[in-house]
Short mmCIF file of C-alpha atoms in Angstrom, two decimals:
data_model
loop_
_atom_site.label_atom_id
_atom_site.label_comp_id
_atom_site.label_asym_id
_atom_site.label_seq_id
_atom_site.Cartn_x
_atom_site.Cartn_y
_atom_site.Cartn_z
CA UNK K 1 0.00 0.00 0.00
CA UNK K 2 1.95 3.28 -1.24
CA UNK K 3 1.73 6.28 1.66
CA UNK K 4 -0.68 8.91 1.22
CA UNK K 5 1.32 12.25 0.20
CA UNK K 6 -1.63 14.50 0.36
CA UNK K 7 -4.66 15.10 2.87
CA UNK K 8 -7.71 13.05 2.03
CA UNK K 9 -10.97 15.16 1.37
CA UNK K 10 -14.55 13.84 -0.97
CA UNK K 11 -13.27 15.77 -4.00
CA UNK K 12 -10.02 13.13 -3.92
CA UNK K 13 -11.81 10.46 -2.99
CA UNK K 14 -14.49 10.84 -5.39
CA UNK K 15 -12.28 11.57 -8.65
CA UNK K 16 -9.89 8.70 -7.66
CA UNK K 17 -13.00 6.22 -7.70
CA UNK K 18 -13.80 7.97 -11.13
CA UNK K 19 -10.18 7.29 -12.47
CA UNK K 20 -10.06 3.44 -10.81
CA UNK K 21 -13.66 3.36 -13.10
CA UNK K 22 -12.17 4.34 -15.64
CA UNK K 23 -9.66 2.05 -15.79
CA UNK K 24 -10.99 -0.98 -14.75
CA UNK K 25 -14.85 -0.55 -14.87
CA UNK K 26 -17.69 -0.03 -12.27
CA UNK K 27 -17.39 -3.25 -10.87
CA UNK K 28 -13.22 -2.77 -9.92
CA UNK K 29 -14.48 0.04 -7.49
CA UNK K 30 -15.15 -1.13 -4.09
CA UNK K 31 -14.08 0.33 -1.05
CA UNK K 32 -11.04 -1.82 -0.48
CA UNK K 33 -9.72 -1.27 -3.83
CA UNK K 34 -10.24 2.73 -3.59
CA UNK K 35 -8.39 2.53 -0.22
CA UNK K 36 -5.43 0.73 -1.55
CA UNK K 37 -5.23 3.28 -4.56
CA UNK K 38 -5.42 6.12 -2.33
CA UNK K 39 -2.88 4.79 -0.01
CA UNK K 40 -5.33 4.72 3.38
CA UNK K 41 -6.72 2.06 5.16
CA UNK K 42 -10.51 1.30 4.28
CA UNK K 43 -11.97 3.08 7.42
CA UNK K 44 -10.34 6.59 6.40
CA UNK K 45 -12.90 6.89 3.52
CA UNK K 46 -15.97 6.54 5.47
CA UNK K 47 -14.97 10.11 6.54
CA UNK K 48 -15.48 11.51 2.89
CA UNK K 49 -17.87 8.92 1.82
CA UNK K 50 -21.19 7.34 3.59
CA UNK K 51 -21.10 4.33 2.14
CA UNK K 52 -20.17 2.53 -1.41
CA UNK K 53 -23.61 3.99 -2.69
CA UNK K 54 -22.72 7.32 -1.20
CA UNK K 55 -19.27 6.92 -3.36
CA UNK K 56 -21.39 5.79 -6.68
CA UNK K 57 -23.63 8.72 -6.32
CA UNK K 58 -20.54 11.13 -5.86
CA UNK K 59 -18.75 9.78 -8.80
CA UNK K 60 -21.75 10.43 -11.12
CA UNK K 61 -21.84 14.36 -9.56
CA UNK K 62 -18.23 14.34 -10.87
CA UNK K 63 -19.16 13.16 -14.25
CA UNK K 64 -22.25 15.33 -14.69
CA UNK K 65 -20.56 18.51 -13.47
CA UNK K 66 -18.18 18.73 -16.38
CA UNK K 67 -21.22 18.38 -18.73
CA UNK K 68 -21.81 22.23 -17.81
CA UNK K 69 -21.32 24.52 -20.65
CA UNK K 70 -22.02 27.89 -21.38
CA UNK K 71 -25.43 29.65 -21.75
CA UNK K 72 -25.67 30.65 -24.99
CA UNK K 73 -24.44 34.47 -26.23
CA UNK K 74 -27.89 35.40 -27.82
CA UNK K 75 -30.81 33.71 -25.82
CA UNK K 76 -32.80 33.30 -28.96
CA UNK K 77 -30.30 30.47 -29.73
CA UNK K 78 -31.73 27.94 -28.07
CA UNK K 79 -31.27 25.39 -30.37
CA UNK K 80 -27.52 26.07 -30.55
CA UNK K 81 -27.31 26.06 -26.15
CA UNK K 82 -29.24 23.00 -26.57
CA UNK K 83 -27.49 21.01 -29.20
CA UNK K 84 -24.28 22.46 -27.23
CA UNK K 85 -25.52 21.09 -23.57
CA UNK K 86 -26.48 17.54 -25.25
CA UNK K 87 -23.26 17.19 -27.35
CA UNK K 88 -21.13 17.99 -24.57
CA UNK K 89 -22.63 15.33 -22.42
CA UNK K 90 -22.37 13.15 -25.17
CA UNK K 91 -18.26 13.82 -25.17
CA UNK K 92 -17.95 13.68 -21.53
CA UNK K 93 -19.93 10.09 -21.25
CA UNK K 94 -17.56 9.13 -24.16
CA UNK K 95 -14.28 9.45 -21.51
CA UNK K 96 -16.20 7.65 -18.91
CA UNK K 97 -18.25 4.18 -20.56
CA UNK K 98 -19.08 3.29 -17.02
CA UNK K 99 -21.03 6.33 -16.40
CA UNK K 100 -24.15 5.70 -18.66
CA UNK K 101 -24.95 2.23 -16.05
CA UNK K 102 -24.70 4.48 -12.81
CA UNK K 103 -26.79 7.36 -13.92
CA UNK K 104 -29.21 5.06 -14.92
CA UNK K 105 -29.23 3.55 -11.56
CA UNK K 106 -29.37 7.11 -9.93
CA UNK K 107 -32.36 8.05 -8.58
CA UNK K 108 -31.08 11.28 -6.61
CA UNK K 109 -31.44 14.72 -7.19
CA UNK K 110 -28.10 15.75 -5.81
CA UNK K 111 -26.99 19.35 -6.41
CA UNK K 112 -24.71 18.25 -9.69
CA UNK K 113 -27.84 16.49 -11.43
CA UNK K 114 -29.97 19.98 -10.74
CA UNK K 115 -27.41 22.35 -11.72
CA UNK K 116 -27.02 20.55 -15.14
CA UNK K 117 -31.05 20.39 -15.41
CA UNK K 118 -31.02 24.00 -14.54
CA UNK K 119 -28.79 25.03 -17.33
CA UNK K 120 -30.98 23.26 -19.55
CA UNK K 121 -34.58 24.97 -18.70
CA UNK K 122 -32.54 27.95 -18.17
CA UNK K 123 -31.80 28.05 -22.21
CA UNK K 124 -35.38 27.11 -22.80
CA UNK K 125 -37.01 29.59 -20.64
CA UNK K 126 -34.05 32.29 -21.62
CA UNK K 127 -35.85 31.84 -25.53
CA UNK K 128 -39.16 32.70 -23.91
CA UNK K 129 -40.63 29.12 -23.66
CA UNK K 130 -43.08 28.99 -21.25
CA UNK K 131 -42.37 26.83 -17.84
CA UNK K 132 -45.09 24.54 -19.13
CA UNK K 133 -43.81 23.75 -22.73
CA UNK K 134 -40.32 23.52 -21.21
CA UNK K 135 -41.64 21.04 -18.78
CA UNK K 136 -42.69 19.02 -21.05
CA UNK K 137 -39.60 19.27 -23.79
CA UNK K 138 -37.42 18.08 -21.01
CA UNK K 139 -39.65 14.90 -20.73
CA UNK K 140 -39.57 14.59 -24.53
CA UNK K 141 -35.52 15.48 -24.20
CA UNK K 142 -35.49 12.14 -21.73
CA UNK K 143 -31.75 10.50 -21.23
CA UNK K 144 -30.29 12.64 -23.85
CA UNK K 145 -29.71 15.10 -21.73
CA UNK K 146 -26.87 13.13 -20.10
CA UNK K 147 -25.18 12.16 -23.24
CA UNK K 148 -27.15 8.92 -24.69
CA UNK K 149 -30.47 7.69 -26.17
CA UNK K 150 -32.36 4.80 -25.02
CA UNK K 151 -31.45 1.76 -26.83
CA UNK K 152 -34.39 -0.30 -28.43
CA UNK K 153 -32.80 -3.73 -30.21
CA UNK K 154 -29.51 -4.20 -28.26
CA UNK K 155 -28.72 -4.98 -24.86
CA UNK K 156 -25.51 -2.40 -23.40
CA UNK K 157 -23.20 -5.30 -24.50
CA UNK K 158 -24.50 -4.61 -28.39
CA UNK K 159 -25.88 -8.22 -28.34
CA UNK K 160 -29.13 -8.09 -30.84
CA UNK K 161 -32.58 -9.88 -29.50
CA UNK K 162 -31.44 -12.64 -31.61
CA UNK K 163 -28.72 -13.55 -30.30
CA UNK K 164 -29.75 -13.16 -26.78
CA UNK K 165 -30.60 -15.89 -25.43
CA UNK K 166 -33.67 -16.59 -22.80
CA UNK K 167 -32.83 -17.57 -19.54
CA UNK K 168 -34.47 -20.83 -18.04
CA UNK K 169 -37.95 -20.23 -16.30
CA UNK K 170 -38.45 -16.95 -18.03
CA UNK K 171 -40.78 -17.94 -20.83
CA UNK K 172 -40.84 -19.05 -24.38
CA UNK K 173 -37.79 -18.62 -26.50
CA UNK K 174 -38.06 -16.02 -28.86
CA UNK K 175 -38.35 -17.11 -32.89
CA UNK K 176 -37.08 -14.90 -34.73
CA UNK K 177 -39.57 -15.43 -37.40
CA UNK K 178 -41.85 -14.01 -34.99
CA UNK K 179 -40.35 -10.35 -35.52
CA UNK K 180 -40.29 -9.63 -39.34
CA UNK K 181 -40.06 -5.86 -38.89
CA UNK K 182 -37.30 -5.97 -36.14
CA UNK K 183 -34.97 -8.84 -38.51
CA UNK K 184 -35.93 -6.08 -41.54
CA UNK K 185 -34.29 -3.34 -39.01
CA UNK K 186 -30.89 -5.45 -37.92
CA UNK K 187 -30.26 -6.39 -41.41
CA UNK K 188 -30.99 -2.68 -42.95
CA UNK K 189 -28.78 -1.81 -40.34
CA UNK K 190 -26.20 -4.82 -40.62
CA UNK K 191 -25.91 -3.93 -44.69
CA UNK K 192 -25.26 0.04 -43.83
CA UNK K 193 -22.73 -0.62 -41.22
CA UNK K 194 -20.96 -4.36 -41.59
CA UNK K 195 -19.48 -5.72 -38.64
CA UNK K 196 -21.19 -3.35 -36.34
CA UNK K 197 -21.32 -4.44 -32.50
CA UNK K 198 -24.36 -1.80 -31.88
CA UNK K 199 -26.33 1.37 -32.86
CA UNK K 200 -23.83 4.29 -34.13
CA UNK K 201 -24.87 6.13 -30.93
CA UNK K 202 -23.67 9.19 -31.92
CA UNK K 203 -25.33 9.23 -34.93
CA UNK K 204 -28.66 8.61 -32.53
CA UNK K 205 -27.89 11.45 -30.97
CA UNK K 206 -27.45 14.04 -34.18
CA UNK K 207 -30.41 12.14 -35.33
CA UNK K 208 -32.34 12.46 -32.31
CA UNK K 209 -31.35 16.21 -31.78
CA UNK K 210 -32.54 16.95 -35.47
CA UNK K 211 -35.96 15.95 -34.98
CA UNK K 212 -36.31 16.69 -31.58
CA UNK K 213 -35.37 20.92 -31.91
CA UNK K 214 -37.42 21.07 -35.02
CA UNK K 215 -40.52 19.91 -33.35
CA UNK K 216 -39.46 21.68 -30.57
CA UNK K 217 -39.62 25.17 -32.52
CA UNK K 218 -42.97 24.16 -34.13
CA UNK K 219 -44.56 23.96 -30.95
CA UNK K 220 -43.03 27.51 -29.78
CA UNK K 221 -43.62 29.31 -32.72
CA UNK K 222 -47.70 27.84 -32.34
CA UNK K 223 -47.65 29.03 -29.06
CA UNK K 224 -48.27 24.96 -28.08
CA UNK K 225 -50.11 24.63 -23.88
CA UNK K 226 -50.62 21.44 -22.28
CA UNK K 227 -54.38 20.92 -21.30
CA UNK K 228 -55.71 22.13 -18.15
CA UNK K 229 -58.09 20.12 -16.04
#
């Protein structure tokens, strides 16, 4: 175990857990292993860190808070702050793959997760979107907002439904003859990309943004409510 050369504090503890994750994957980070990295005996953490969950949920706050970018220069940009926010988030899940399993797992609110939803509405109400139309697009914006889409016909591994197959006491085994429009999909998709693991998520995500702001604006420009009642 190499000696500690500098005090201990969260912020440490919390970006060394991100570096061990990024190195070795979620599952190498336990509190053992972050002690031995860190140079300190186990207990020493658990006066930075509650718990391993405490640790998970700090790690993500690390991740999310360099998603921040700027507001844009001219409010009425809002499709530039936006496509800005969601790219970025898309880079900065790129340097950490583990990241995209523990933010789904998150359910907290922390501080971090707020101030990047804040930015966010801010650049939609900034434009003059009403709270109630901006409630709503950030629904419609879902995951993306953290840097991926949801996946539909892979599993995270980029196995397809096909080759997938059903564990014991779960049901039928799925025939692929059974899903004509999904095999029409994976081989469109095989032919335009051969040898492909998985989706080109970053295509998804241009894809996803183009369609998403141009509705978006329709429903500003018609002056688009939600129904009371």
């Amino acid at each position: 175990m190499p000696a500690a050369t500098t005090p201990l504090n969260r912020n440490r503890v919390l970006r060394s857990g991100v570096r061990l994750a990024d190195a070795e994957g979620l599952d190498a980070v336990t509190m053992r292993r972050l002690a031995d990295e860190l140079g300190v005996t186990p207990m020493a953490l658990y006066k930075h860190v509650a718990d391993k969950d405490d640790l998970l949920i700090g790690m993500v706050d690390v991740v999310v808070a360099d998603m921040a970018t700027d507001a844009p220069s001219d409010p009425s940009d809002w499709q530039g702050g936006v496509r800005a926010a969601l790219r970025q988030a898309r880079t900065v899940l790129g340097r950490h793959p583990w990241a995209r399993r523990a933010i789904e797992s998150r359910t907290e609110r922390t501080a971090a997760v707020l101030d990047h939803m804040e930015r966010l509405s801010a650049v939609f109400i900034g434009a003059g979107f009403t709270p109630d139309l901006t409630h709503h697009v950030m629904h419609l914006l879902g995951n993306r907002i953290w840097g991926f889409s949801p996946e539909l016909f892979t599993d995270h591994d980029g196995r397809s439904p096909s080759d997938a197959s059903t564990p014991r006491g779960r049901g039928r085994t799925p025939d692929p003859a059974d899903y004509p429009s999904i095999l029409a999909i994976s081989a469109d998709a095989q032919a335009r990309r051969p040898g492909a693991a998985g989706c080109d998520e970053d295509f998804e995500m241009e894809f996803a943004l183009d369609v998403l702001v141009g509705g978006i604006e329709r429903l500003r420009a018609d002056g688009w409510q939600s129904p009371r009642g």
